[in-house]
Every structure is written in structure tokens, then in C-alpha cells.
CSV table of N, CA and C in Angstrom, one decimal:
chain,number,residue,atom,x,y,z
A,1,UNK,N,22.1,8.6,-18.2
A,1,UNK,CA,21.2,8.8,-17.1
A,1,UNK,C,21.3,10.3,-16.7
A,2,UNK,N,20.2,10.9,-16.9
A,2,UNK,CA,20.2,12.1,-16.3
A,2,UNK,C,20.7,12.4,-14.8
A,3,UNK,N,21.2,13.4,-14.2
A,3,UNK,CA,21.9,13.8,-12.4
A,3,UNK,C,20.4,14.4,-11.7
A,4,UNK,N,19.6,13.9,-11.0
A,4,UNK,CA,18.8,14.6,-10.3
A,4,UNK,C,19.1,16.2,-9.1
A,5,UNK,N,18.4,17.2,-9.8
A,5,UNK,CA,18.9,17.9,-8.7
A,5,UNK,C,17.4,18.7,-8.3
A,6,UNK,N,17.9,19.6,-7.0
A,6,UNK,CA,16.9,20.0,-6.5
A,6,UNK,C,15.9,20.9,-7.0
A,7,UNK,N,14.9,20.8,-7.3
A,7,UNK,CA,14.2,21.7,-8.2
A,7,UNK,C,14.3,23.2,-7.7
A,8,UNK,N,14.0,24.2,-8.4
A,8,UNK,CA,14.4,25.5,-8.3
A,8,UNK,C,12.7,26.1,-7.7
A,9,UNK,N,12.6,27.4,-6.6
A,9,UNK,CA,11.6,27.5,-6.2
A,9,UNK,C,10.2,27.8,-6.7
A,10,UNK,N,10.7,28.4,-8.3
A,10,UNK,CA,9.4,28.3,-9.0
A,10,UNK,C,9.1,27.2,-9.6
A,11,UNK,N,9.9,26.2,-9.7
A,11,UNK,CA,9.4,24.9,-10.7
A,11,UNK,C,8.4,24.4,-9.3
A,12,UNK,N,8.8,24.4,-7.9
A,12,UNK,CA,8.3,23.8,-6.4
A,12,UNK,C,7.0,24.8,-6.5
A,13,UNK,N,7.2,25.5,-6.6
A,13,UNK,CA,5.4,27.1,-6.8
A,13,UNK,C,4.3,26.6,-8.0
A,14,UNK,N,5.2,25.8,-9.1
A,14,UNK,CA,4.3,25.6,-10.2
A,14,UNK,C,3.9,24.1,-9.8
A,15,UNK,N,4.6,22.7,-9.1
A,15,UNK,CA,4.2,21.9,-9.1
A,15,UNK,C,3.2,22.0,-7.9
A,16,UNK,N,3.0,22.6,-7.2
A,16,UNK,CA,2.1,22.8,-6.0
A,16,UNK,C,1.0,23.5,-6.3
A,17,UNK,N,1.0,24.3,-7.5
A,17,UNK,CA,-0.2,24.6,-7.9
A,17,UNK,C,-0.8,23.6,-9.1
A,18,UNK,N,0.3,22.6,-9.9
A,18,UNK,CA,-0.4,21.3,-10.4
A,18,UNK,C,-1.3,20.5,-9.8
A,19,UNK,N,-0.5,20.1,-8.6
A,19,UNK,CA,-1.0,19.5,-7.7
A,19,UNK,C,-2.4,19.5,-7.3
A,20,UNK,N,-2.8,21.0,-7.5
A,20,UNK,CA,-4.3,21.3,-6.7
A,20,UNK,C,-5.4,20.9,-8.3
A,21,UNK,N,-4.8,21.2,-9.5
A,21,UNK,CA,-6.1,21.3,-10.4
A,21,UNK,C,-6.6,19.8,-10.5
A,22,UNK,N,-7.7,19.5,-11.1
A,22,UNK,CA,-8.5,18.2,-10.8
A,22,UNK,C,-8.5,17.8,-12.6
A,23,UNK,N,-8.4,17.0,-12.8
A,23,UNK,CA,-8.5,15.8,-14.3
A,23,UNK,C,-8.8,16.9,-15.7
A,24,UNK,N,-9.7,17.7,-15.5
A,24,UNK,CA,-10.1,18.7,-16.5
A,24,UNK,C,-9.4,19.4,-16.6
A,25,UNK,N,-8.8,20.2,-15.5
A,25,UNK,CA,-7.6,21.2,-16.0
A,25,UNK,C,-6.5,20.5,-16.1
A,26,UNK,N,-5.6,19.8,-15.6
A,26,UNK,CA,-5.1,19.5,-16.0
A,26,UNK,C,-5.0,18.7,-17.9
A,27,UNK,N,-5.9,18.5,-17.7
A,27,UNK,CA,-6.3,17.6,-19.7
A,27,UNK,C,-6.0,19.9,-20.1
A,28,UNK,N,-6.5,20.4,-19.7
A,28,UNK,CA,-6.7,21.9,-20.3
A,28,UNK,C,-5.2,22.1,-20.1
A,29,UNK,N,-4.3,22.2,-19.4
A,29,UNK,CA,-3.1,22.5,-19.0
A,29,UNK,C,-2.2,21.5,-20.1
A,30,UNK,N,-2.0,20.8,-20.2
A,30,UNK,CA,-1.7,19.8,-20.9
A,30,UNK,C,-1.8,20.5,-22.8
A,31,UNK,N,-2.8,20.9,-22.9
A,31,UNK,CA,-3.7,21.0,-24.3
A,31,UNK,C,-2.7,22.5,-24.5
A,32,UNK,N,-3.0,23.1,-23.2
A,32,UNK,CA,-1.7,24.6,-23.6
A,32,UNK,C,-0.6,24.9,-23.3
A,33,UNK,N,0.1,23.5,-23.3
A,33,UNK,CA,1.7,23.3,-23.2
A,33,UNK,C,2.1,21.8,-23.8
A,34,UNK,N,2.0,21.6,-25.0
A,34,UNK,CA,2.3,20.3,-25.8
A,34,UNK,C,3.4,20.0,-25.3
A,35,UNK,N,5.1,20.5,-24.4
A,35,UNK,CA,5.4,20.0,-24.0
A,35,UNK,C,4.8,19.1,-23.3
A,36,UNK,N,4.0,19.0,-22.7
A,36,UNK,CA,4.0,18.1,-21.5
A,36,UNK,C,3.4,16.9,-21.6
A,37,UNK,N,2.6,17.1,-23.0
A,37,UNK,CA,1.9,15.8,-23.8
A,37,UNK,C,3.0,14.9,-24.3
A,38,UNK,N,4.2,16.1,-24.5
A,38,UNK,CA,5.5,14.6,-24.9
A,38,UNK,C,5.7,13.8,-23.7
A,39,UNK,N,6.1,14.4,-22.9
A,39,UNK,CA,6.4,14.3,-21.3
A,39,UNK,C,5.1,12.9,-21.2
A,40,UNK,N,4.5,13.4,-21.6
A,40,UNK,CA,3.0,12.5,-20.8
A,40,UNK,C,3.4,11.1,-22.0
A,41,UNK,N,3.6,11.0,-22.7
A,41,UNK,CA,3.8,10.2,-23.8
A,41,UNK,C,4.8,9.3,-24.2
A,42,UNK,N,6.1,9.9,-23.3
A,42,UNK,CA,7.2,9.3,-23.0
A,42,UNK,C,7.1,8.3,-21.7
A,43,UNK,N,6.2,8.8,-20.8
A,43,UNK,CA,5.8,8.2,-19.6
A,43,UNK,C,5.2,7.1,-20.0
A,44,UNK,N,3.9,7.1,-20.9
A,44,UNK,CA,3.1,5.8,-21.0
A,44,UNK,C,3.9,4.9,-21.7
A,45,UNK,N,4.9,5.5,-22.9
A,45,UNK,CA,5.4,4.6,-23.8
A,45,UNK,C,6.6,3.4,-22.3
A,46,UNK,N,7.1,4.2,-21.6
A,46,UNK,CA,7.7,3.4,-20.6
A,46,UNK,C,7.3,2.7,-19.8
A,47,UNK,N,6.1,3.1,-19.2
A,47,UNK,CA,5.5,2.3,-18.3
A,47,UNK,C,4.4,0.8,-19.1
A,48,UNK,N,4.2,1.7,-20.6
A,48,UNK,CA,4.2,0.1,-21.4
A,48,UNK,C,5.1,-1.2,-21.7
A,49,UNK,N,6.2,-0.4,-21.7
A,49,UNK,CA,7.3,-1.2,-21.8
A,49,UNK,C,7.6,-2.1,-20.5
A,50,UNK,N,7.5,-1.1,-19.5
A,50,UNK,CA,7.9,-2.2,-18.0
A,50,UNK,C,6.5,-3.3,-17.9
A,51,UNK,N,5.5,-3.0,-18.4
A,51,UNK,CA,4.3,-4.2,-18.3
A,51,UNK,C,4.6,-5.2,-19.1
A,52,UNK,N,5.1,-4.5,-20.4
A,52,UNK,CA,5.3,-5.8,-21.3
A,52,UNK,C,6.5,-6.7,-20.5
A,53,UNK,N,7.8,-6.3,-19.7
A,53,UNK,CA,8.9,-6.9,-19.2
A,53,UNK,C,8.0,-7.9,-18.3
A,54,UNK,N,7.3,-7.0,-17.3
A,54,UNK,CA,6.9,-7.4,-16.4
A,54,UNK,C,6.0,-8.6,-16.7
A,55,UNK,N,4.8,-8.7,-17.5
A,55,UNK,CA,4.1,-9.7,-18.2
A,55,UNK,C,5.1,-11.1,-19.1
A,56,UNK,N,6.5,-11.0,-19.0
A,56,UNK,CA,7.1,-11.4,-19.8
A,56,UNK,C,8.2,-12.5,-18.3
A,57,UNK,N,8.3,-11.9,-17.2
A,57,UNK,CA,8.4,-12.3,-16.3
A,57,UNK,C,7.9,-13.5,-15.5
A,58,UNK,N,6.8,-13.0,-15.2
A,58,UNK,CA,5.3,-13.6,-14.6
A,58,UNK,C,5.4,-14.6,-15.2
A,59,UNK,N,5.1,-14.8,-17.0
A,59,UNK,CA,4.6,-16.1,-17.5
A,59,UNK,C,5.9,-16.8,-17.7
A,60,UNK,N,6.9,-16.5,-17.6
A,60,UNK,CA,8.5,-17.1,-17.6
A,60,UNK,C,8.0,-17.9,-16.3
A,61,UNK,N,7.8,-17.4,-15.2
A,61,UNK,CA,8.2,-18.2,-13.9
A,61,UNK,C,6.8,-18.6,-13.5
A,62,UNK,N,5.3,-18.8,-14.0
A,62,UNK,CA,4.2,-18.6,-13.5
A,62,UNK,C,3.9,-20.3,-13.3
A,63,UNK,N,4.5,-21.2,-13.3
A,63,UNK,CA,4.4,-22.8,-12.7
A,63,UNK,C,5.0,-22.9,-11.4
A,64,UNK,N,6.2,-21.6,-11.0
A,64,UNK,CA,6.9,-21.8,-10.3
A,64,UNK,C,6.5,-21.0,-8.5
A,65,UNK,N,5.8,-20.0,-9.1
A,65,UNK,CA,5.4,-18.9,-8.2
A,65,UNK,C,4.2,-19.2,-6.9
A,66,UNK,N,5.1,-19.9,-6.1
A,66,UNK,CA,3.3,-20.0,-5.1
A,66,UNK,C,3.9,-18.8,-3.6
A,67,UNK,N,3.1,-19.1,-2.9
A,67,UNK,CA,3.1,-18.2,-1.6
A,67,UNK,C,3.8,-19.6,-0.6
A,68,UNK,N,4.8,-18.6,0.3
A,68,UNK,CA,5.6,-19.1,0.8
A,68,UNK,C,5.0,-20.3,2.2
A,69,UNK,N,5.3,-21.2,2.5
A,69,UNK,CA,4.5,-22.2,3.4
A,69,UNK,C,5.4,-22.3,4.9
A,70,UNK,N,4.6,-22.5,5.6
A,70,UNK,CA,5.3,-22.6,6.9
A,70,UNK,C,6.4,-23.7,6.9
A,71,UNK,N,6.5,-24.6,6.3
A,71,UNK,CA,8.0,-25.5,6.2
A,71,UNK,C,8.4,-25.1,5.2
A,72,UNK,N,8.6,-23.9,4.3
A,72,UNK,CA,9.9,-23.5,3.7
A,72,UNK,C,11.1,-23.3,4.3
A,73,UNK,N,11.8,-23.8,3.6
A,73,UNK,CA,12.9,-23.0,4.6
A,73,UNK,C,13.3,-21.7,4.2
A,74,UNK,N,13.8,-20.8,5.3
A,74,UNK,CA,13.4,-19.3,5.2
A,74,UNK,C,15.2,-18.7,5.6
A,75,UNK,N,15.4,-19.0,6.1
A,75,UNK,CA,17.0,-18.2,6.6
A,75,UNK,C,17.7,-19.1,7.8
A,76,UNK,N,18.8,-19.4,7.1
A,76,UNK,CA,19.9,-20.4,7.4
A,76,UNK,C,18.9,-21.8,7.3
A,77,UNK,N,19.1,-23.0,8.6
A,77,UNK,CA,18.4,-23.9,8.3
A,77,UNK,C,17.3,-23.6,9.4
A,78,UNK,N,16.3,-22.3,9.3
A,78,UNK,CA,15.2,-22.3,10.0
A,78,UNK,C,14.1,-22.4,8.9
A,79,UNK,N,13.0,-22.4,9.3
A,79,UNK,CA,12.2,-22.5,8.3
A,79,UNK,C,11.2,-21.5,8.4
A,80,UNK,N,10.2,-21.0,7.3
A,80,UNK,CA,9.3,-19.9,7.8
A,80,UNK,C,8.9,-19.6,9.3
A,81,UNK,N,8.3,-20.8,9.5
A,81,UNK,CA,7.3,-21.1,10.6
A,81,UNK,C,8.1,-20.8,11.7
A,82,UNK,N,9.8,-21.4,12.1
A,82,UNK,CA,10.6,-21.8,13.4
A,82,UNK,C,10.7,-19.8,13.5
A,83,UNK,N,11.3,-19.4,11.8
A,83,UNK,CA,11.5,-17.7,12.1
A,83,UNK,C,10.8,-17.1,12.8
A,84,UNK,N,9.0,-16.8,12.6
A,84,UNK,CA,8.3,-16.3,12.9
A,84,UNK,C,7.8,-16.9,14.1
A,85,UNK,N,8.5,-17.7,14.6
A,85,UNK,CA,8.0,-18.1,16.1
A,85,UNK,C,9.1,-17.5,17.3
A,86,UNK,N,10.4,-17.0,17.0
A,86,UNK,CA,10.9,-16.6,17.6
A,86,UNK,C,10.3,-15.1,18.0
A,87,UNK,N,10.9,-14.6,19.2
A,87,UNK,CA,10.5,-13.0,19.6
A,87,UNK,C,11.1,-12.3,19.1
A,88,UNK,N,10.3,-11.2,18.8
A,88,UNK,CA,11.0,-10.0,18.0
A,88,UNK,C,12.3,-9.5,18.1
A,89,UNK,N,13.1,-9.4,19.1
A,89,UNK,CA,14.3,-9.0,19.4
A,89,UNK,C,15.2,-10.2,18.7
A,90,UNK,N,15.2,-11.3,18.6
A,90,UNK,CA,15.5,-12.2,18.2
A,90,UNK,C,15.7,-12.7,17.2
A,91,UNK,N,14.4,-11.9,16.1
A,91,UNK,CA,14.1,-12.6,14.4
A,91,UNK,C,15.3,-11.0,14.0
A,92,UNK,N,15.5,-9.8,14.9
A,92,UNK,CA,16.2,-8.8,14.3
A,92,UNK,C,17.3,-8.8,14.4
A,93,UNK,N,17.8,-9.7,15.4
A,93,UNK,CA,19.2,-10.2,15.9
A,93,UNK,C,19.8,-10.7,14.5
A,94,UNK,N,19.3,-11.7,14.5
A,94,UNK,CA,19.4,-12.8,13.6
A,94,UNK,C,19.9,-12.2,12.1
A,95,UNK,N,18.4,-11.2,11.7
A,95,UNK,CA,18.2,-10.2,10.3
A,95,UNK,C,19.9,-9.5,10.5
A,96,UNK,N,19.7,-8.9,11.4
A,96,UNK,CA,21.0,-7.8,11.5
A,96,UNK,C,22.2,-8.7,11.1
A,97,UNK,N,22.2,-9.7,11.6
A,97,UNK,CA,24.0,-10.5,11.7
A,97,UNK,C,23.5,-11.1,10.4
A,98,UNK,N,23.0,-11.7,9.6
A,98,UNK,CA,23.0,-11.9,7.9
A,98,UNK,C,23.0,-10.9,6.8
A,99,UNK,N,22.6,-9.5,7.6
A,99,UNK,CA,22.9,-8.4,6.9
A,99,UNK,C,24.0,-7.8,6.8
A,100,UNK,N,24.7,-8.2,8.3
A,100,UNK,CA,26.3,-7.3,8.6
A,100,UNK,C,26.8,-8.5,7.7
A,101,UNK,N,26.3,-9.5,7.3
A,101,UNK,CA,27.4,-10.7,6.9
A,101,UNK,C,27.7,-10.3,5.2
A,102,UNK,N,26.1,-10.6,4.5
A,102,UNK,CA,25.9,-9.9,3.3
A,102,UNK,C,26.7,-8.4,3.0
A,103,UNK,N,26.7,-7.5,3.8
A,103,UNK,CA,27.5,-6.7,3.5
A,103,UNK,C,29.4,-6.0,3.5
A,104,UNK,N,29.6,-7.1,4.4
A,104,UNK,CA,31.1,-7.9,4.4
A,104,UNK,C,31.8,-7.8,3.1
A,105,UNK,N,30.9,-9.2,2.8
A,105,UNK,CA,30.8,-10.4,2.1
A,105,UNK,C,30.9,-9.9,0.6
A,106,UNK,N,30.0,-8.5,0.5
A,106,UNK,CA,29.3,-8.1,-1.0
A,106,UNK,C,30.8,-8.0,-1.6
A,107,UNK,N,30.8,-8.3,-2.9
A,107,UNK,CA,31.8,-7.4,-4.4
A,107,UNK,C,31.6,-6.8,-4.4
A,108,UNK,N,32.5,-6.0,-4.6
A,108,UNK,CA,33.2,-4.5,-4.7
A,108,UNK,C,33.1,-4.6,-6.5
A,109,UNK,N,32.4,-3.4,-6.9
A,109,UNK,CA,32.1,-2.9,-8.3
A,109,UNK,C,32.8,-1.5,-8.7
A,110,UNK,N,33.3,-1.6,-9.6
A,110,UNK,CA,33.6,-0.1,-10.0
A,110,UNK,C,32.4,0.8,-10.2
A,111,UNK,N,32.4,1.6,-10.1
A,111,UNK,CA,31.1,2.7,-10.2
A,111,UNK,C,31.4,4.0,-11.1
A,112,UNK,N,30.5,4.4,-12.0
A,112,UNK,CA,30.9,5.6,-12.9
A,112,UNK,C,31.0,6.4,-11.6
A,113,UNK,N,32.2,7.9,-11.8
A,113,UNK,CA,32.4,9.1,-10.9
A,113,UNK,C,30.6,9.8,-11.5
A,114,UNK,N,30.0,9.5,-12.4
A,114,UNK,CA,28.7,10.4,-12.2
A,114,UNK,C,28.0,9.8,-12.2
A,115,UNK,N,27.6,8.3,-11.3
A,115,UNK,CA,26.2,7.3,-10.9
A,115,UNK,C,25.7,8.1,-10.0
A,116,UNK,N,23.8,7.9,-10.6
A,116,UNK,CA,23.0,9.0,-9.7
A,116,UNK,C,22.6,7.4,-8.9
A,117,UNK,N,22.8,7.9,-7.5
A,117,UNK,CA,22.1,7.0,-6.5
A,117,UNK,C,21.0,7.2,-5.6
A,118,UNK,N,19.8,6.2,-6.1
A,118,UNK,CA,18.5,6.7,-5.5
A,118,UNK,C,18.6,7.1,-4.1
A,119,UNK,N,17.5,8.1,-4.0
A,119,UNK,CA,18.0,8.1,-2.1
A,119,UNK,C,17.2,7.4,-1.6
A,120,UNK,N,17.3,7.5,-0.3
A,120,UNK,CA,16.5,6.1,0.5
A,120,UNK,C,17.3,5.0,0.5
């Protein structure tokens, strides 16, 4: 896995002037830098791949998959419907203390010294 770092202020000058060309220059920009047709190529070839995963998903679980109903049960022994009937302060209360619990609770993993972690 590549280290993301912050781009340098002319790569930030050249992607801002990308940004502005429209379909044709860019196809033109593209045509007079074959890197970037790899680049463009490596992109489709992966985001083929995540559709084929993804399509491979879907029909794995597609008997199973409906939309959630007001008697599901939803968190602890409430159900969709009891959740979303309480008041806001209340459904966050709730959210917060299964999240402070979850994160207690979580395994502890070793982690490479150079794992890139998304931000956000």
C-alpha cells in the first residue's frame, strides 16, 4: 500500500487547472500524456473488478436482502419502530452508550508501523 502524502503546490496548480477543462480536453490531455491513459486504465480495470465483487455479493445474498420493517428488531431488544419513536436526545443517548460499549469491548489487533489510515 502506497503512504498518502500531501501533494506538492504545483501538482495542487495542475490539478485545479484539470479540474476546469471539459470532456474534450481532457480526452486531448490524456492523448498528450499516455501516462495518464495508464492511470485511466488501471482505474477502470479496478473499478471492474469491485463490480464484478460487488455483483458477486448481491446475487450471493439476493433471497435474503429486503428493507428493514418496523418490527425488526433494531438495537438491544427494541425494535425499528420502538427506536425511532423515542426523542432525539434519547435514540443518541442510547447510540452513544452501544458505541462507548463497542469500543471497550473491540480486539486489540497488531497493526503494521507503516498502515495508511483513511482520514475521516
Amino acid at each position: 500500500m502506497r503512504m498518502r502524502t500531501i501533494p506538492s503546490r504545483h501538482v495542487q496548480q495542475v490539478a485545479e487547472l484539470v479540474r476546469r477543462l471539459n470532456r474534450d480536453e481532457i480526452r486531448e490531455l490524456v492523448r498528450l500524456v499516455p501516462q495518464l491513459q495508464l492511470e485511466q486504465e488501471e482505474v477502470a480495470r479496478r473499478r471492474e473488478d469491485l463490480m464484478q465483487w460487488a455483483r458477486g455479493q448481491m446475487a450471493q445474498h439476493a433471497g435474503q436482502a429486503r428493507p428493514m420493517r418496523e418490527e425488526d428488531a433494531f438495537i438491544g431488544d427494541m425494535t425499528v419502530e420502538a427506536y425511532f419513536a423515542l426523542p432525539e436526545p434519547e435514540r443518541e443517548r442510547i447510540w452513544d452508550e452501544l458505541y462507548a460499549t463497542a469500543i471497550e469491548t473491540a480486539q486489540e489487533r497488531e497493526v503494521s508501523p507503516n498502515a495508511v489510515v483513511p482520514a475521516g
